[in-house]
Tab-separated table of C-alpha atoms in Angstrom:
chain	number	residue	atom	x	y	z
A	20	MET	CA	85.063	-2.248	103.338
A	21	THR	CA	82.684	-0.378	105.649
A	22	ARG	CA	85.335	2.192	106.685
A	23	ALA	CA	83.662	2.357	110.072
A	24	PHE	CA	86.193	4.871	111.444
A	25	SER	CA	85.934	7.374	108.572
A	26	GLU	CA	84.584	10.063	110.923
A	27	TYR	CA	87.722	10.063	113.070
A	28	ARG	CA	91.017	11.915	112.765
A	29	VAL	CA	94.165	10.380	114.316
A	30	LEU	CA	97.507	12.115	115.004
A	31	ASP	CA	100.165	9.435	114.978
A	32	PHE	CA	103.471	10.379	116.661
A	33	SER	CA	104.639	6.777	116.879
A	34	THR	CA	107.743	5.167	115.335
A	35	THR	CA	109.154	1.677	114.622
A	36	ILE	CA	106.470	-1.075	114.856
A	37	ALA	CA	103.989	-1.188	117.746
A	38	GLY	CA	102.503	2.308	117.338
A	39	PRO	CA	102.528	2.353	113.538
A	40	HIS	CA	100.854	-1.066	113.474
A	41	CYS	CA	98.095	0.262	115.728
A	42	SER	CA	97.515	3.375	113.587
A	43	ARG	CA	97.716	1.331	110.388
A	44	LEU	CA	94.723	-0.704	111.682
A	45	LEU	CA	92.852	2.545	112.318
A	46	ALA	CA	93.682	3.731	108.805
A	47	ASP	CA	92.492	0.434	107.362
A	48	LEU	CA	89.077	1.141	108.919
A	49	GLY	CA	88.937	4.531	107.243
A	50	ALA	CA	90.342	6.876	109.935
A	51	ASP	CA	92.125	9.993	108.688
A	52	VAL	CA	95.580	9.176	110.132
A	53	ILE	CA	98.228	11.918	110.007
A	54	LYS	CA	101.694	10.551	110.781
A	55	VAL	CA	103.840	13.227	112.407
A	56	GLU	CA	107.571	12.708	111.824
A	57	ALA	CA	110.628	14.657	112.870
A	58	PRO	CA	112.698	16.336	110.156
A	59	GLY	CA	114.559	13.558	108.321
A	60	GLY	CA	111.851	10.999	108.942
A	61	GLU	CA	111.748	8.069	111.351
A	62	MET	CA	114.410	5.365	111.235
A	63	MET	CA	112.097	2.682	109.816
A	64	ARG	CA	112.158	4.481	106.446
A	65	MET	CA	115.628	3.002	105.866
A	66	ARG	CA	115.116	-0.481	107.324
A	67	PRO	CA	115.493	-3.360	104.878
A	68	PRO	CA	114.135	-4.922	102.779
A	69	LEU	CA	114.520	-1.918	100.484
A	70	ARG	CA	112.972	-1.478	97.061
A	71	ASN	CA	114.169	1.514	95.024
A	72	GLY	CA	115.604	2.946	98.217
A	73	ALA	CA	112.336	2.664	100.137
A	74	SER	CA	111.608	0.350	103.058
A	75	ALA	CA	108.945	-2.278	102.421
A	76	MET	CA	108.486	-2.640	106.183
A	77	TYR	CA	107.880	1.079	106.595
A	78	GLY	CA	105.397	1.004	103.750
A	79	GLN	CA	103.518	-1.949	105.212
A	80	LEU	CA	103.258	-0.263	108.621
A	81	ASN	CA	102.235	3.153	107.324
A	82	ALA	CA	100.072	2.540	104.286
A	83	GLY	CA	96.974	4.700	104.096
A	84	LYS	CA	98.335	7.519	106.287
A	85	LYS	CA	99.095	11.156	105.528
A	86	SER	CA	102.550	12.504	106.382
A	87	LEU	CA	103.453	15.673	108.269
A	88	VAL	CA	106.959	16.837	109.238
A	89	LEU	CA	107.176	18.908	112.440
A	90	ASP	CA	109.900	19.639	114.961
A	91	LEU	CA	108.058	19.003	118.230
A	92	LYS	CA	110.893	20.611	120.205
A	93	SER	CA	110.116	23.960	118.561
A	94	ALA	CA	107.441	26.347	119.734
A	95	ALA	CA	106.014	26.462	116.218
A	96	GLY	CA	105.799	22.660	116.013
A	97	ALA	CA	104.014	22.354	119.368
A	98	ALA	CA	101.646	25.187	118.426
A	99	ALA	CA	100.737	23.466	115.162
A	100	ILE	CA	99.885	20.266	117.041
A	101	LYS	CA	97.714	22.136	119.546
A	102	LYS	CA	95.814	23.665	116.644
A	103	LEU	CA	95.272	20.263	115.049
A	104	ILE	CA	94.147	18.747	118.382
A	105	GLU	CA	91.007	20.884	118.326
A	106	ASN	CA	89.640	18.579	115.586
A	107	THR	CA	91.443	15.359	116.473
A	108	ASP	CA	89.810	12.268	117.990
A	109	VAL	CA	92.807	10.042	118.734
A	110	VAL	CA	96.511	10.516	119.503
A	111	VAL	CA	98.930	7.553	119.281
A	112	GLU	CA	102.457	7.979	120.667
A	113	ASN	CA	105.212	5.622	121.782
A	114	PHE	CA	107.891	7.906	123.126
A	115	ARG	CA	109.487	7.061	126.442
A	116	PRO	CA	107.229	8.147	129.309
A	117	GLY	CA	107.767	11.837	130.002
A	118	VAL	CA	108.922	12.888	126.534
A	119	MET	CA	105.528	14.207	125.358
A	120	LYS	CA	105.191	16.094	128.631
A	121	ARG	CA	108.502	17.860	127.962
A	122	PHE	CA	107.096	18.875	124.585
A	123	GLY	CA	103.970	20.188	126.322
A	124	LEU	CA	101.957	17.650	124.353
A	125	ASP	CA	101.021	15.090	127.021
A	126	TYR	CA	97.441	14.031	127.757
A	127	ALA	CA	96.954	16.562	130.545
A	128	ALA	CA	97.873	19.437	128.227
A	129	LEU	CA	96.005	18.291	125.147
A	130	SER	CA	92.834	17.149	126.945
A	131	GLU	CA	92.391	20.744	128.191
A	132	ILE	CA	92.125	21.781	124.531
A	133	ASN	CA	89.928	18.796	123.581
A	134	PRO	CA	88.270	16.931	126.499
A	135	LYS	CA	86.978	14.293	124.077
A	136	LEU	CA	90.498	13.265	123.020
A	137	ILE	CA	91.478	9.581	123.166
A	138	TYR	CA	95.237	9.593	123.930
A	139	CYS	CA	97.019	6.224	123.583
A	140	SER	CA	100.556	5.906	124.985
A	141	ILE	CA	102.466	2.765	124.005
A	142	SER	CA	105.605	1.907	125.962
A	143	GLY	CA	107.717	-1.017	127.063
A	144	TYR	CA	106.820	-1.133	130.752
A	145	GLY	CA	103.956	1.327	131.230
A	146	GLN	CA	103.776	5.022	132.077
A	147	ASN	CA	104.607	4.473	135.761
A	148	GLY	CA	106.733	2.113	137.816
A	149	PRO	CA	110.403	1.259	138.353
A	150	ALA	CA	111.039	0.247	134.723
A	151	ALA	CA	109.023	2.997	133.039
A	152	ASP	CA	112.116	4.942	131.916
A	153	GLN	CA	113.937	1.935	130.444
A	154	PRO	CA	114.190	1.677	126.672
A	155	ALA	CA	112.230	-1.297	125.342
A	156	TYR	CA	112.623	-3.382	122.210
A	157	ALA	CA	110.655	-6.534	121.433
A	158	PRO	CA	113.496	-9.048	122.025
A	159	VAL	CA	114.212	-7.545	125.457
A	160	VAL	CA	110.539	-7.550	126.403
A	161	HIS	CA	110.256	-11.185	125.221
A	162	ALA	CA	112.996	-12.116	127.651
A	163	THR	CA	111.638	-9.988	130.495
A	164	SER	CA	108.188	-11.531	130.205
A	165	GLY	CA	109.508	-15.102	130.221
A	166	PHE	CA	108.332	-15.734	126.661
A	167	ASP	CA	111.774	-16.981	125.630
A	168	LEU	CA	111.535	-19.777	128.204
A	169	THR	CA	108.244	-21.192	126.971
A	170	HIS	CA	109.619	-23.359	124.147
A	171	THR	CA	112.674	-24.309	126.169
A	172	ALA	CA	110.482	-25.638	128.954
A	173	TYR	CA	108.984	-28.209	126.597
A	174	GLN	CA	112.192	-29.277	124.927
A	175	PRO	CA	114.481	-30.923	127.488
A	176	ASP	CA	117.343	-31.206	124.980
A	177	ARG	CA	117.787	-27.421	124.988
A	178	ASP	CA	120.244	-26.078	127.523
A	179	ARG	CA	119.609	-22.367	126.993
A	180	PRO	CA	116.581	-20.113	126.499
A	181	ASP	CA	115.057	-20.000	123.056
A	182	TYR	CA	114.660	-16.806	121.019
A	183	CYS	CA	112.148	-15.426	118.547
A	184	GLY	CA	113.107	-13.527	115.434
A	185	ILE	CA	109.582	-12.090	114.970
A	186	PHE	CA	108.623	-8.940	116.890
A	187	ILE	CA	105.611	-10.481	118.637
A	188	ALA	CA	105.580	-7.905	121.465
A	189	ASP	CA	105.308	-5.046	118.983
A	190	VAL	CA	102.489	-6.514	116.927
A	191	LEU	CA	100.589	-7.778	119.970
A	192	THR	CA	100.787	-4.457	121.793
A	193	GLY	CA	99.805	-2.508	118.689
A	194	THR	CA	96.773	-4.769	118.254
A	195	TYR	CA	95.767	-4.406	121.929
A	196	ALA	CA	96.162	-0.632	121.669
A	197	PHE	CA	93.903	-0.636	118.605
A	198	GLY	CA	91.280	-2.561	120.572
A	199	ALA	CA	91.624	-0.203	123.530
A	200	ILE	CA	91.170	2.837	121.263
A	201	ALA	CA	88.054	1.307	119.700
A	202	THR	CA	86.711	0.624	123.198
A	203	ALA	CA	87.467	4.172	124.347
A	204	LEU	CA	85.694	5.592	121.314
A	205	GLU	CA	82.623	3.500	122.160
A	206	GLN	CA	82.780	4.729	125.762
A	207	ARG	CA	83.014	8.307	124.494
A	208	HIS	CA	79.682	7.878	122.745
A	209	LYS	CA	78.167	7.189	126.161
A	210	THR	CA	80.107	9.629	128.368
A	211	GLY	CA	81.210	12.393	126.022
A	212	GLN	CA	84.676	12.168	127.580
A	213	GLY	CA	88.068	11.076	126.274
A	214	GLN	CA	90.684	9.166	128.250
A	215	HIS	CA	94.359	8.224	128.456
A	216	ILE	CA	95.236	4.669	127.419
A	217	ASP	CA	98.430	3.113	128.853
A	218	ALA	CA	99.438	0.200	126.601
A	219	SER	CA	102.472	-1.728	127.869
A	220	MET	CA	104.480	-4.216	125.836
A	221	LEU	CA	105.368	-6.216	128.932
A	222	GLU	CA	101.781	-6.464	130.126
A	223	SER	CA	100.701	-7.442	126.613
A	224	MET	CA	103.189	-10.313	126.571
A	225	LEU	CA	102.163	-11.428	130.060
A	226	SER	CA	98.566	-11.738	128.779
A	227	LEU	CA	99.546	-14.560	126.442
A	228	PRO	CA	98.093	-17.798	127.793
A	229	LEU	CA	101.307	-19.751	127.132
A	230	VAL	CA	103.349	-17.291	129.181
A	231	GLU	CA	100.761	-17.220	131.962
A	232	ILE	CA	100.577	-21.006	132.142
A	233	GLN	CA	104.325	-21.379	132.095
A	234	ALA	CA	104.701	-18.889	134.945
A	235	ALA	CA	101.940	-20.616	136.952
A	236	GLN	CA	103.643	-24.006	136.585
A	237	PHE	CA	106.531	-22.828	138.726
A	238	ASP	CA	104.090	-22.897	141.671
A	239	MET	CA	102.542	-26.281	140.759
A	240	PRO	CA	103.717	-29.881	141.289
A	241	PRO	CA	105.732	-31.246	138.348
A	242	GLN	CA	103.491	-32.287	135.439
A	243	PRO	CA	104.072	-33.888	132.059
A	244	LYS	CA	105.291	-31.333	129.563
A	245	ARG	CA	102.872	-30.102	126.907
A	246	PRO	CA	103.662	-31.499	123.449
A	247	ILE	CA	105.051	-29.084	120.905
A	248	PHE	CA	103.636	-29.645	117.437
A	249	GLY	CA	106.672	-29.533	115.228
A	250	PRO	CA	107.536	-30.411	111.647
A	251	ILE	CA	106.949	-33.997	110.488
A	252	GLU	CA	109.206	-35.347	107.755
A	253	THR	CA	107.821	-36.636	104.481
A	254	SER	CA	109.706	-38.074	101.493
A	255	ASP	CA	109.986	-34.655	99.877
A	256	GLY	CA	109.595	-32.094	102.673
A	257	TYR	CA	107.867	-31.396	105.968
A	258	LEU	CA	104.365	-30.914	107.299
A	259	ASN	CA	103.128	-29.673	110.654
A	260	LEU	CA	100.748	-31.973	112.491
A	261	SER	CA	98.498	-30.691	115.273
A	262	VAL	CA	97.011	-33.491	117.376
A	263	ALA	CA	94.513	-31.453	119.357
A	264	SER	CA	91.766	-33.943	120.177
A	265	GLU	CA	91.039	-37.660	120.581
A	266	ARG	CA	89.362	-37.682	117.195
A	267	THR	CA	92.488	-36.181	115.612
A	268	PHE	CA	94.638	-38.802	117.293
A	269	GLU	CA	92.377	-41.583	115.975
A	270	GLY	CA	92.569	-40.162	112.472
A	271	MET	CA	96.321	-39.922	112.717
A	272	ALA	CA	96.527	-43.602	113.731
A	273	ALA	CA	94.265	-44.574	110.817
A	274	ALA	CA	96.318	-42.570	108.330
A	275	ALA	CA	99.487	-44.349	109.371
A	276	ASN	CA	97.643	-47.681	109.549
A	277	ARG	CA	98.609	-47.938	113.205
A	278	GLN	CA	95.321	-48.687	114.972
A	279	ASP	CA	97.425	-50.506	117.567
A	280	TRP	CA	98.250	-47.064	119.007
A	281	LEU	CA	94.626	-46.800	120.234
A	282	THR	CA	95.273	-49.601	122.752
A	283	ASP	CA	99.012	-49.036	123.242
A	284	PRO	CA	99.521	-48.110	126.936
A	285	ARG	CA	102.075	-45.480	125.868
A	286	PHE	CA	99.564	-43.558	123.741
A	287	GLN	CA	96.034	-44.692	124.611
A	288	GLU	CA	95.357	-41.923	127.142
A	289	TYR	CA	96.051	-38.247	126.604
A	290	MET	CA	98.354	-37.840	129.620
A	291	LYS	CA	100.351	-40.897	128.554
A	292	ARG	CA	100.767	-39.424	125.091
A	293	ARG	CA	102.167	-36.237	126.643
A	294	VAL	CA	104.799	-38.306	128.443
A	295	ASN	CA	105.640	-40.371	125.367
A	296	TRP	CA	105.129	-37.739	122.697
A	297	GLY	CA	108.569	-38.128	121.163
A	298	GLU	CA	108.034	-41.868	120.644
A	299	LEU	CA	104.648	-41.255	119.036
A	300	MET	CA	106.124	-38.754	116.576
A	301	ASP	CA	109.013	-41.052	115.750
A	302	GLU	CA	106.615	-43.874	114.942
A	303	PHE	CA	104.370	-41.598	112.871
A	304	GLU	CA	107.387	-40.331	110.944
A	305	ALA	CA	108.376	-43.893	110.140
A	306	TRP	CA	105.265	-43.853	107.936
A	307	SER	CA	105.125	-40.219	106.788
A	308	ALA	CA	108.722	-40.302	105.560
A	309	THR	CA	107.666	-42.947	103.016
A	310	VAL	CA	105.077	-40.745	101.258
A	311	THR	CA	105.166	-37.333	99.636
A	312	SER	CA	103.823	-34.269	101.383
A	313	GLU	CA	100.940	-34.128	98.932
A	314	GLU	CA	100.053	-37.780	99.531
A	315	CYS	CA	100.358	-37.389	103.267
A	316	LEU	CA	98.033	-34.394	103.248
A	317	ARG	CA	95.479	-36.282	101.116
A	318	ILE	CA	95.464	-39.265	103.429
A	319	LEU	CA	95.227	-37.148	106.574
A	320	ALA	CA	92.382	-35.123	105.060
A	321	GLU	CA	90.459	-38.328	104.369
């Protein structure tokens, strides 16, 4: 690895997933990341799965960092941070907006000590606005953004919004925050000045093309639903088939020995396939269910 960020020091005040994921990426590139935790440690230290009493999730999110315990509510804790800030390049925090200001450790205060400081605040709904003070967890942000409606919109047999068990909003926002920090560091080379980054989980989710398109469709005339590429049954399991181009469709027809699909009015044109997607998958599965997954993969690859 090039360890391109080895010249930078990061103070990481973040907890749970989004902030620690961001600072883990910085650590992976060689940054000296110091994770600042309250006495007793953050709650993720006890989140399962546990191995020998230690959280594997916490370990994955915080590998490569140093650890420092400070009570930020105390005068001594705040003073220690201000001393460290003199030689710090980046701060990452994901407290509710206003908390760091109450500690006397917000961007306005710390940038007076170090004008070159890059200060990244991660929150659910941004540092300002009517929802800024609301607590935010990934499942709630998924619902607020409309993400939970995206799969439902393409599956007419569902009568309630879908849900996602993976914390997409956390990982996505942490990744965007990492990119914003890298951009700010590049800008600092040109201007000599730091800046305050406002990374919002909601805005991150709204940037997803699927969510944007789904929202836009409410203002458009009704259109055929986009196919969802789901599991295809084989004789001994399931495969996922992604029919993303005309060439892929032709190969799929050849694999199933169904060249008649190429002239079938239900499937011949892309828009017709969207309308009749369920029928196409049913007919493909009539073949795939007769062969093993390994055989199906071999034939499709050919």
